CSV table of C-alpha atoms and ligand atoms in Angstrom, one decimal:
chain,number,residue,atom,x,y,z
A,1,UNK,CA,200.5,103.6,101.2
A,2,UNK,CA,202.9,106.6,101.9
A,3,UNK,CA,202.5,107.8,98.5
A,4,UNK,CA,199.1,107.5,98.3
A,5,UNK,CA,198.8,109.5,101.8
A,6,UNK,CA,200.9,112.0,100.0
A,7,UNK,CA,198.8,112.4,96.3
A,8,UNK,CA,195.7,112.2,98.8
A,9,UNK,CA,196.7,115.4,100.7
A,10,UNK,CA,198.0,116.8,97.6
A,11,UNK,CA,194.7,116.5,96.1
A,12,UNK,CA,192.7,117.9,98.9
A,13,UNK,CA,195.3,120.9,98.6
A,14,UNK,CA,194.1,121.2,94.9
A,15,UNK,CA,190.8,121.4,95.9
A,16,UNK,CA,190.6,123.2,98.6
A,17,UNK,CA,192.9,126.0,96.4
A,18,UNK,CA,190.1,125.9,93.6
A,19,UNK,CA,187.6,126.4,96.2
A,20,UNK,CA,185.7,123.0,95.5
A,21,UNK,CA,183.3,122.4,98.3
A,22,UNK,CA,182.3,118.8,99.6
A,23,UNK,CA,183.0,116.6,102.4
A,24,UNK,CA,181.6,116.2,106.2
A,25,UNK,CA,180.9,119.4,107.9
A,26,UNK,CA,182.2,121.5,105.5
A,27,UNK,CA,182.2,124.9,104.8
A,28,UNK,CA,179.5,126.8,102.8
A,29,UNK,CA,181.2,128.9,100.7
A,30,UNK,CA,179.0,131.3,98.8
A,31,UNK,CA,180.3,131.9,94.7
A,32,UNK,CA,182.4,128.2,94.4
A,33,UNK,CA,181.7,124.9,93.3
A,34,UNK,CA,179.6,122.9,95.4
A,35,UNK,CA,179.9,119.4,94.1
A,36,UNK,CA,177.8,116.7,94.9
A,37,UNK,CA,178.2,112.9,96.2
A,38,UNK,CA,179.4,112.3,92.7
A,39,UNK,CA,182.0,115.2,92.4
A,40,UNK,CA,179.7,116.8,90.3
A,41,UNK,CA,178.7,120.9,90.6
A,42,UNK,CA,175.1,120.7,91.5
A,43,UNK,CA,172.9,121.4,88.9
A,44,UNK,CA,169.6,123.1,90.8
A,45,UNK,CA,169.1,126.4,90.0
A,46,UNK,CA,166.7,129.2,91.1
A,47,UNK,CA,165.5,127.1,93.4
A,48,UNK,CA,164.1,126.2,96.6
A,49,UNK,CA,164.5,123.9,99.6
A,50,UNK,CA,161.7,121.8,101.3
A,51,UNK,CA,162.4,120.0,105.1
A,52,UNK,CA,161.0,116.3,104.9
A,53,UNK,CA,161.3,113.8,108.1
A,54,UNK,CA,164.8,114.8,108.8
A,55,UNK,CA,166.1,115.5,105.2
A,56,UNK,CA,167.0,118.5,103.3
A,57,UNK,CA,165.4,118.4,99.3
A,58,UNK,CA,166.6,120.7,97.2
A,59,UNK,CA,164.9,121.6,93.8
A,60,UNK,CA,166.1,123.5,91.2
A,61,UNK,CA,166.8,124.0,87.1
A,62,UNK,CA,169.1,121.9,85.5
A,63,UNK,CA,170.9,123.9,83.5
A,64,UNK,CA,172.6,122.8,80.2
A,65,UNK,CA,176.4,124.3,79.5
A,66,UNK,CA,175.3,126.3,76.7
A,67,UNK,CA,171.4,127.4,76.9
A,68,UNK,CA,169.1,128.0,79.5
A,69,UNK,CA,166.1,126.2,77.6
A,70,UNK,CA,165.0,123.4,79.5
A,71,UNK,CA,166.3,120.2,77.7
A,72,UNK,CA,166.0,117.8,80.7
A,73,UNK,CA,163.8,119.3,83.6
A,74,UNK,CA,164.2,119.7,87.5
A,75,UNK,CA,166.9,118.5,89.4
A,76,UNK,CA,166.4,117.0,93.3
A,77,UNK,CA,169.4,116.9,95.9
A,78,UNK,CA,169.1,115.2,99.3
A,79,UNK,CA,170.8,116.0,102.3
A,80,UNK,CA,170.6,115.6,106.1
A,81,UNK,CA,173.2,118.7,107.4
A,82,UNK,CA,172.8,121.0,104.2
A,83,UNK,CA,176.3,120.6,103.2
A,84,UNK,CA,176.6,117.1,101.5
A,85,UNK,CA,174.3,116.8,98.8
A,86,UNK,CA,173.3,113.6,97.3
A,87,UNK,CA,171.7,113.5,93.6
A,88,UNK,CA,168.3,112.4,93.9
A,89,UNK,CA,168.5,112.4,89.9
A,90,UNK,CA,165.3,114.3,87.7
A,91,UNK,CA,162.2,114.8,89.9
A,92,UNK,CA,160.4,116.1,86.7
A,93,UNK,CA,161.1,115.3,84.0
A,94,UNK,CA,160.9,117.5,80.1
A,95,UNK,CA,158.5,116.0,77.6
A,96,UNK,CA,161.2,114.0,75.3
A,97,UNK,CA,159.0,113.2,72.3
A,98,UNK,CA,156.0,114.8,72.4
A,99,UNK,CA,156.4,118.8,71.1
A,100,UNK,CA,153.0,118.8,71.9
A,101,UNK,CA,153.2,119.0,75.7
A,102,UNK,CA,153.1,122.2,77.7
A,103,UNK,CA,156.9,120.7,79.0
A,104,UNK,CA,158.1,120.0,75.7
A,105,UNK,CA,162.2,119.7,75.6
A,106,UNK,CA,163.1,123.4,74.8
A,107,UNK,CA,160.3,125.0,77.0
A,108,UNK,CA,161.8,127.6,79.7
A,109,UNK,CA,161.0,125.7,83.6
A,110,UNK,CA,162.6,128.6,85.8
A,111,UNK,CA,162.0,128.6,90.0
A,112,UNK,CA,161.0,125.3,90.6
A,113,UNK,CA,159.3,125.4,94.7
A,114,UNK,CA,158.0,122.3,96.6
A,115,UNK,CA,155.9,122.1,99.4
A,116,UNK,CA,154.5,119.4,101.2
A,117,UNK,CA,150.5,118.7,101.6
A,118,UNK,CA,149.6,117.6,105.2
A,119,UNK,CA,146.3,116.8,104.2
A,120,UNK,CA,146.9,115.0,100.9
A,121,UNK,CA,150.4,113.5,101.8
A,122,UNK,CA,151.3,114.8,98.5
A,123,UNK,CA,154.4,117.0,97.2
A,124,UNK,CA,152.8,119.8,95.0
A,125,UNK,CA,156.0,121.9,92.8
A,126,UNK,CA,155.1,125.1,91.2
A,127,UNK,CA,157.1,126.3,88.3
A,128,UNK,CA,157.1,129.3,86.1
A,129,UNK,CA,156.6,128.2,82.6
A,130,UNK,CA,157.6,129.4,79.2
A,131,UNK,CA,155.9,127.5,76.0
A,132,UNK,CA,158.8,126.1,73.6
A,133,UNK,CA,159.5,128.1,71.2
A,134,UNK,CA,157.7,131.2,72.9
A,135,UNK,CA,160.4,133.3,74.4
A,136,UNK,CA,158.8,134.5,77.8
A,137,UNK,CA,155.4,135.2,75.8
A,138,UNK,CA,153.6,132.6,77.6
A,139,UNK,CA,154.1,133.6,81.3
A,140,UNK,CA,152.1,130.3,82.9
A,141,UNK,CA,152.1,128.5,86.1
A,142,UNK,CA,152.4,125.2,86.4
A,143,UNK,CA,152.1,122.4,88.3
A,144,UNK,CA,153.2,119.2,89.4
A,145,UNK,CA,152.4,116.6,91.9
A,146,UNK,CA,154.5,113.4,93.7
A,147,UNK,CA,154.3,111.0,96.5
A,148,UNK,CA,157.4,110.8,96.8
A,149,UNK,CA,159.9,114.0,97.6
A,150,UNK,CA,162.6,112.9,95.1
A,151,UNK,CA,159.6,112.7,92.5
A,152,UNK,CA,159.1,111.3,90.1
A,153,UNK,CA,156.6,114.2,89.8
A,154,UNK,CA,153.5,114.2,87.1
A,155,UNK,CA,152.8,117.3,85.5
A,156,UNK,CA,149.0,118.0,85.9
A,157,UNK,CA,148.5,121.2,83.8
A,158,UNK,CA,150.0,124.7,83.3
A,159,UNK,CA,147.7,128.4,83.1
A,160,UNK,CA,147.8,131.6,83.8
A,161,UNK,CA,146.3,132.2,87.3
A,162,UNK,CA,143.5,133.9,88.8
A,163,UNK,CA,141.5,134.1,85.2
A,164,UNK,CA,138.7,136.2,85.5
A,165,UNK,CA,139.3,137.6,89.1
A,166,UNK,CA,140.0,141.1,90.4
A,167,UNK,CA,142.1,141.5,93.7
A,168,UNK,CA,140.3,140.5,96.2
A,169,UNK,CA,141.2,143.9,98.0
A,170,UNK,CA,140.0,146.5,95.4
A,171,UNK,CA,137.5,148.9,96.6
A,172,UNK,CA,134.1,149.3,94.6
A,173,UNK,CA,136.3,153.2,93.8
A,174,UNK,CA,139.0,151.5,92.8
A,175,UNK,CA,137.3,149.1,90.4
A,176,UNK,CA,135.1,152.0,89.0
A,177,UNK,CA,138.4,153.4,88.2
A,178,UNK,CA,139.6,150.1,86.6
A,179,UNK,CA,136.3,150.4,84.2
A,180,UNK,CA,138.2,153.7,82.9
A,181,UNK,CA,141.2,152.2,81.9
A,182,UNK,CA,141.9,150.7,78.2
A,183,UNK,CA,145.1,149.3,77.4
A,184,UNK,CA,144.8,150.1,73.7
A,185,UNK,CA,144.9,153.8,74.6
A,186,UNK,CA,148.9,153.7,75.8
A,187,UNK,CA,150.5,153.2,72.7
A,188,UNK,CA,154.0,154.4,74.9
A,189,UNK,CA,154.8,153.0,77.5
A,190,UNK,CA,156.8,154.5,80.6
A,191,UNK,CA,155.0,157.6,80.2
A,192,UNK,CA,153.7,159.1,83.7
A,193,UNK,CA,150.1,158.6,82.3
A,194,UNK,CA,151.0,155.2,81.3
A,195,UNK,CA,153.0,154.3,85.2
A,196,UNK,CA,150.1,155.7,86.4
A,197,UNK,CA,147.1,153.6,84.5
A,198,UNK,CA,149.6,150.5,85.5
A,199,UNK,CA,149.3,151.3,89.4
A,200,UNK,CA,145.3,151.6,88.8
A,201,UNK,CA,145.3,147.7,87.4
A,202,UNK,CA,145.7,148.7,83.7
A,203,UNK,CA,147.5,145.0,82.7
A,204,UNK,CA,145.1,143.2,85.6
A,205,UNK,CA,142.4,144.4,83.2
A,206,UNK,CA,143.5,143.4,80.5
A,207,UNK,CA,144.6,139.9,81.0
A,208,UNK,CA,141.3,138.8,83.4
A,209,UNK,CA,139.8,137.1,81.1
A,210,UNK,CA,142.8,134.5,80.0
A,211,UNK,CA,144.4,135.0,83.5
A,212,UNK,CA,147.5,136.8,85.1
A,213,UNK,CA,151.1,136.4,83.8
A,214,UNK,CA,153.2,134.6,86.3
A,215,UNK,CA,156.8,134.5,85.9
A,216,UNK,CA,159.6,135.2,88.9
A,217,UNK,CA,157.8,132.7,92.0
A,218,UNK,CA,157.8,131.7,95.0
A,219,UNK,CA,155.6,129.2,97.1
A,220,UNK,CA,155.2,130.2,101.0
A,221,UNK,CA,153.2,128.1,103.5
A,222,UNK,CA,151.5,129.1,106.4
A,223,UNK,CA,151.6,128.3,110.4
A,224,UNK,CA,147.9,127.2,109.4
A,225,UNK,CA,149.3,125.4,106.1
A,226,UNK,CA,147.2,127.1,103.9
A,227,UNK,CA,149.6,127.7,101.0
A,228,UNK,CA,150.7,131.4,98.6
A,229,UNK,CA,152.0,131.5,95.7
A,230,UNK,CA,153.7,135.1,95.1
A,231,UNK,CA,154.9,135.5,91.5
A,232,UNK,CA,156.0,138.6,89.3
A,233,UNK,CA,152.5,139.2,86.6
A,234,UNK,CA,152.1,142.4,85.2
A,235,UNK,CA,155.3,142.3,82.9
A,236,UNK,CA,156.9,142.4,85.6
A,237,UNK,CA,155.6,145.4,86.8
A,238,UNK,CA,154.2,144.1,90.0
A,239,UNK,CA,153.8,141.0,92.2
A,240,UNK,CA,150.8,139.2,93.1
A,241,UNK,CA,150.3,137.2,96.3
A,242,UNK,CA,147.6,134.2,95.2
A,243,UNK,CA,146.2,131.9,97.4
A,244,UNK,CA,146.4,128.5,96.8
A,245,UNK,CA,143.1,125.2,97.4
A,246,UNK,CA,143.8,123.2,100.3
A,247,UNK,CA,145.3,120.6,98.1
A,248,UNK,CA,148.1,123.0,96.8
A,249,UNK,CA,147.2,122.0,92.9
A,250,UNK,CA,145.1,125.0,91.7
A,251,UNK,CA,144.6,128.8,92.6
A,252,UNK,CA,141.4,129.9,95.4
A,253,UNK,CA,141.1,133.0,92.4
A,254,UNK,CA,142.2,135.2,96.1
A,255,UNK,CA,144.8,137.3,95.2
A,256,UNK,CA,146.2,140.7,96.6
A,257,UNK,CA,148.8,142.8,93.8
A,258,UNK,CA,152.2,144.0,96.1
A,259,UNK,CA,154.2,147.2,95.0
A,260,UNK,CA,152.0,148.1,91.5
A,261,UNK,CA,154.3,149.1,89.3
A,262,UNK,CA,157.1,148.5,91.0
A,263,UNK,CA,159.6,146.3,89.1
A,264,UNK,CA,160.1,143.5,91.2
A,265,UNK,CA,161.2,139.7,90.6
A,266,UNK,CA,162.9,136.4,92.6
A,267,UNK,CA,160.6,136.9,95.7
A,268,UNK,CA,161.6,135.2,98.7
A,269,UNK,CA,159.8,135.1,101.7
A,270,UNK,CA,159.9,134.0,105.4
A,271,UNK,CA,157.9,134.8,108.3
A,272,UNK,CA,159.7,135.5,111.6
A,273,UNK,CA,157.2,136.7,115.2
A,274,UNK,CA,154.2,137.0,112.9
A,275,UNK,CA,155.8,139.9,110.4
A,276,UNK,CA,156.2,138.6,106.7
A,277,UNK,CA,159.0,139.4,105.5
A,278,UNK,CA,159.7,139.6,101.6
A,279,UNK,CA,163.2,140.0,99.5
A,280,UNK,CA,163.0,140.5,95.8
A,281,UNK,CA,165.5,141.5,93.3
A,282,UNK,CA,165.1,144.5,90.7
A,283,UNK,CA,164.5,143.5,87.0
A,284,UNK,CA,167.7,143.1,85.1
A,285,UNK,CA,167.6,139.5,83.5
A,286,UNK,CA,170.5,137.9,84.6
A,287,UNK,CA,172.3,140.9,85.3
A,288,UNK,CA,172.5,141.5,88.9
A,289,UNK,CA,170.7,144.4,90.5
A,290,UNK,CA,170.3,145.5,94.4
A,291,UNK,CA,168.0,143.3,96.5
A,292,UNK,CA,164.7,144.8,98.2
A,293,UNK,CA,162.8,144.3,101.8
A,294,UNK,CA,159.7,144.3,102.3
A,295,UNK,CA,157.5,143.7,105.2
A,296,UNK,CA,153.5,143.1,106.1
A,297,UNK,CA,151.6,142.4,109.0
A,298,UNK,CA,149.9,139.9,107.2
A,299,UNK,CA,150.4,137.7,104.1
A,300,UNK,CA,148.0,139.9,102.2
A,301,UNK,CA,149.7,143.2,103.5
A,302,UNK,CA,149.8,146.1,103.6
A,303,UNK,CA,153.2,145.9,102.5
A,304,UNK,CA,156.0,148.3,103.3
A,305,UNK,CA,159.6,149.1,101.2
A,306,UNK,CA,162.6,148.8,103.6
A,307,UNK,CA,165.7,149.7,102.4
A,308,UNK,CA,168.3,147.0,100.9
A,309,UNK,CA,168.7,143.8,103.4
A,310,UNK,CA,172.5,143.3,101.7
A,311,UNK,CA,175.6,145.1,103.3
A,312,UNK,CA,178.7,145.6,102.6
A,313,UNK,CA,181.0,145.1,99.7
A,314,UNK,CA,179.1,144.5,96.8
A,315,UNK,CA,175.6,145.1,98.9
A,316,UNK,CA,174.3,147.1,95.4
A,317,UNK,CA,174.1,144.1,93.2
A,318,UNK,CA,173.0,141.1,96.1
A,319,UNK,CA,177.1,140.6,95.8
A,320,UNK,CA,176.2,139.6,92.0
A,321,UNK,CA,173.7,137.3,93.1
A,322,UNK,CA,169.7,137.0,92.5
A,323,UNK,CA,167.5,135.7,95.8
A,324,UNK,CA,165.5,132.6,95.4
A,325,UNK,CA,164.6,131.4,98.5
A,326,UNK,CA,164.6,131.9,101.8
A,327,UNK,CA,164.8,129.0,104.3
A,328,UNK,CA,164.0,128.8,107.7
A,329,UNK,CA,166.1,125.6,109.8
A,330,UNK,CA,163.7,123.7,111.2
A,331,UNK,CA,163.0,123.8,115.1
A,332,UNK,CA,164.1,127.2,115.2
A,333,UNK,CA,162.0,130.5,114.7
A,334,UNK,CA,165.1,132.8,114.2
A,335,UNK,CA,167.7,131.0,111.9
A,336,UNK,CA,167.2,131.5,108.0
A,337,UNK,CA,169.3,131.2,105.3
A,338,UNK,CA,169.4,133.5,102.2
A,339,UNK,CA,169.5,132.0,99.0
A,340,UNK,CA,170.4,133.4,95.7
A,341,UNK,CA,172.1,132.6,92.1
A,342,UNK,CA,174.9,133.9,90.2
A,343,UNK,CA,173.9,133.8,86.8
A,344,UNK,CA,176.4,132.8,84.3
A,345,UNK,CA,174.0,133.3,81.1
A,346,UNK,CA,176.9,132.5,78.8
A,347,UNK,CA,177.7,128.8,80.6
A,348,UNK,CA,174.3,128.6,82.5
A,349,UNK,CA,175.6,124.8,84.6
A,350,UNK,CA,178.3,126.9,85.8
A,351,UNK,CA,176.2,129.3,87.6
A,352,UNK,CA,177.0,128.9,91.2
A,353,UNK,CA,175.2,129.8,94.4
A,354,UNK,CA,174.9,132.0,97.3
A,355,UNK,CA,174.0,130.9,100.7
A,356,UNK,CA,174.2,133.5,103.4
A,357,UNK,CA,173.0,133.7,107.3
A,358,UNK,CA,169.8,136.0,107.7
A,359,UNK,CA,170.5,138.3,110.2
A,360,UNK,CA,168.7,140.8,112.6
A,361,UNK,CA,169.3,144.1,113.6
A,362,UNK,CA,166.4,145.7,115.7
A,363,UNK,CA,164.2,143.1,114.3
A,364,UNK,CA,164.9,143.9,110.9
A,365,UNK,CA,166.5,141.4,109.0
A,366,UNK,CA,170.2,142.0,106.7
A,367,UNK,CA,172.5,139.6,104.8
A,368,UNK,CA,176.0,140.2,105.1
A,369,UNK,CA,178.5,138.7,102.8
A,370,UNK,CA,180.6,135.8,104.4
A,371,UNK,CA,183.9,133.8,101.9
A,372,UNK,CA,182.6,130.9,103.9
A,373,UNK,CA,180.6,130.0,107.1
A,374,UNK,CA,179.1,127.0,108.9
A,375,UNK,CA,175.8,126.0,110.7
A,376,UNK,CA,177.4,126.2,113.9
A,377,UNK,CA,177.2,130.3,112.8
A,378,UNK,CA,173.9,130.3,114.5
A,379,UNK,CA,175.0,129.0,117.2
A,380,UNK,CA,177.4,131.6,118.5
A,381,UNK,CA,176.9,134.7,120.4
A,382,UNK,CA,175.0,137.1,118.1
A,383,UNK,CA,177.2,140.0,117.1
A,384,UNK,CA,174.8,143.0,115.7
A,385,UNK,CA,176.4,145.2,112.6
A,386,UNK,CA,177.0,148.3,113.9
B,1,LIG,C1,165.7,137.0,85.5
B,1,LIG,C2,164.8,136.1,86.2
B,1,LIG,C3,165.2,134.7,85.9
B,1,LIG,C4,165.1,134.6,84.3
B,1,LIG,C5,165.9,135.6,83.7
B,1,LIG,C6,165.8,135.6,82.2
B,1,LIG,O1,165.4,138.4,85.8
B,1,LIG,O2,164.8,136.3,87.6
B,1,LIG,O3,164.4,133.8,86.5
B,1,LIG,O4,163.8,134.6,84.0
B,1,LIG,O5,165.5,136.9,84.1
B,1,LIG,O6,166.4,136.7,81.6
């Protein structure tokens, strides 16, 4: 019994020296493993949390050791405190045996998000999609639908939203000015003519008809539950804000284009005293680049730059991270955690995770790096960075 005292502690020494994470009330410790109820690290990446009756479900990639093709599909963790993580196993699953599927093994499924239908009692997941074989040509949508939060979720169809619609927003000027514009003309890109023509809608124009590319997303719901779905279309170039049916499963064709031309990817949003707030990363693939903060006054804007929401040491690159969710605790207005990945494109199951308290200065919110940090963080006297 001694000795097994003694090989017990020894081993808790071990880990706790390697900086593996698990056990009751533990530590979250940004950048380490984080292994779940089978000692495993978690496999759930770029993605999301949802609140459920009392439970924590986490959603995410499953990422194989060598590529970032999806060769299994979307991983689901449970939890009730947000540090112990039990594997709720695939909640969608790749198509195995039929390359005929929009989800064939080998596709790309990045930023899996899941909300929660009130009306429907349904879970609805959105994912970005990439057709096997495609590289990121395709830039779809898709969707998903369960009864169940741990899945398993049925993949109902995949598109490129908003197909034939104009932001809801544009002026009769401004889509007089869209009539002007033909893609064919800008043989170079990056010109000023060119950044220009994109700020005007050049790329809305040109893929209305077979709808908007939709890669980098996010899902954000409501106070009144309708439901957004923010993604990075354009190539890239800018974000859309789309509005979402009242059953979550298809786009309203009500959209709103943030930051034209602007370059932005891995939105994140929260709402905190009725002011959206929105961080997004620069566009670097895997490579990390410095975070941005936006606000609105309303989902559908006008929204306004801050400066970067990270400081301190390695602030410039989102400490080598990439946001992908924001969440807020539930039964509080003010408590939100940052969420982002470190990307380790060479080993992509060894990418680990960042998990950071949002918090305010002046109303405005920041992220500060912590090694590690608990819960009870929100619970002690608010200290404001100087
Ligand atoms: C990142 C993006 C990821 C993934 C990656 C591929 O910029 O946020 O979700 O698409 O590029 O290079």
């Amino acid at each position: 019994m001694k000795h097994f005292f003694f090989y017990y502690l020894c081993l808790a020494f071990l880990l706790q020296a390697c900086g593996v994470r698990g056990g009751n009330h533990e530590p979250i410790r940004p950048g380490k493993l984080w292994l779940d109820d089978r000692g495993v690290h978690i496999n759930a990446h770029g993605g999301g949390v949802l609140y459920h009756k009392g439970t924590y479900y986490w959603y995410g990639e499953y990422k194989s050791d060598s590529t970032s093709k999806a060769l299994v599909g979307i991983t689901c963790y449970s939890s009730s405190n947000l540090t112990d993580w039990k594997n709720e196993g695939i909640a969608l699953s790749v198509a195995d045996n039929d390359t005929t599927s929009d989800i064939a093994k080998g596709c790309i499924m990045e930023r899996p998000k899941v909300i929660y239908n009130e009306r429907t009692g349904k879970f609805v997941m959105w994912f970005h999609l990439e057709l096997r074989g495609r590289g990121y040509a395709a830039a779809r949508s898709a969707v998903a639908v369960s009864d169940s939060p741990t899945g398993p979720f049925r993949h109902l169809r995949s598109m490129r939203p908003d197909a034939g619609q104009l932001p809801f927003d544009m002026t009769a000027e401004e889509r007089a000015v869209l009539d002007t514009l033909d893609a064919a003309k800008y043989a170079r890109w990056w010109t000023p003519e060119w950044r220009e023509a994109i700020r005007k809608g050049l790329f809305v124009k040109r893929d209305l008809e077979g709808g908007q590319m939709a890669r980098d997303m996010q899902l954000f719901v409501d106070d009144d539950g309708k439901a957004y779905h923010i993604f990075s279309s354009e190539d890239n170039l800018t974000l859309h804000i789309a509005e979402l049916s009242d059953d979550y499963l298809s786009h309203t064709g009500k959209y709103v284009r943030v930051a034209p031309g602007g370059h932005n990817e891995a939105p994140a949003l929260f709402k905190k005293d009725g002011v959206y707030w929105m961080i997004t990363s620069g566009c670097t693939g895997w490579d990390p680049n410095e975070a941005r903060l936006f606000s609105a006054p309303s989902i559908w804007g006008p929204w306004t730059q801050l400066p970067n929401p990270c400081v301190g040491p390695k602030s410039e690159i989102t400490f080598g991270g990439q946001s992908t969710f924001v969440l807020r605790l539930p039964g509080a207005d003010d408590r939100f955690i940052f969420m982002a990945d470190i990307w380790r494109p060479k080993h992509p199951s060894d990418a680990r995770y960042i998990w950071l308290p949002v918090r305010f200065k002046e109303g405005v919110p920041y992220v500060e790096w912590m090694d590690q940090w608990d819960l009870g963080f929100f619970d002690r006297p608010i200290v404001e960075q100087e």
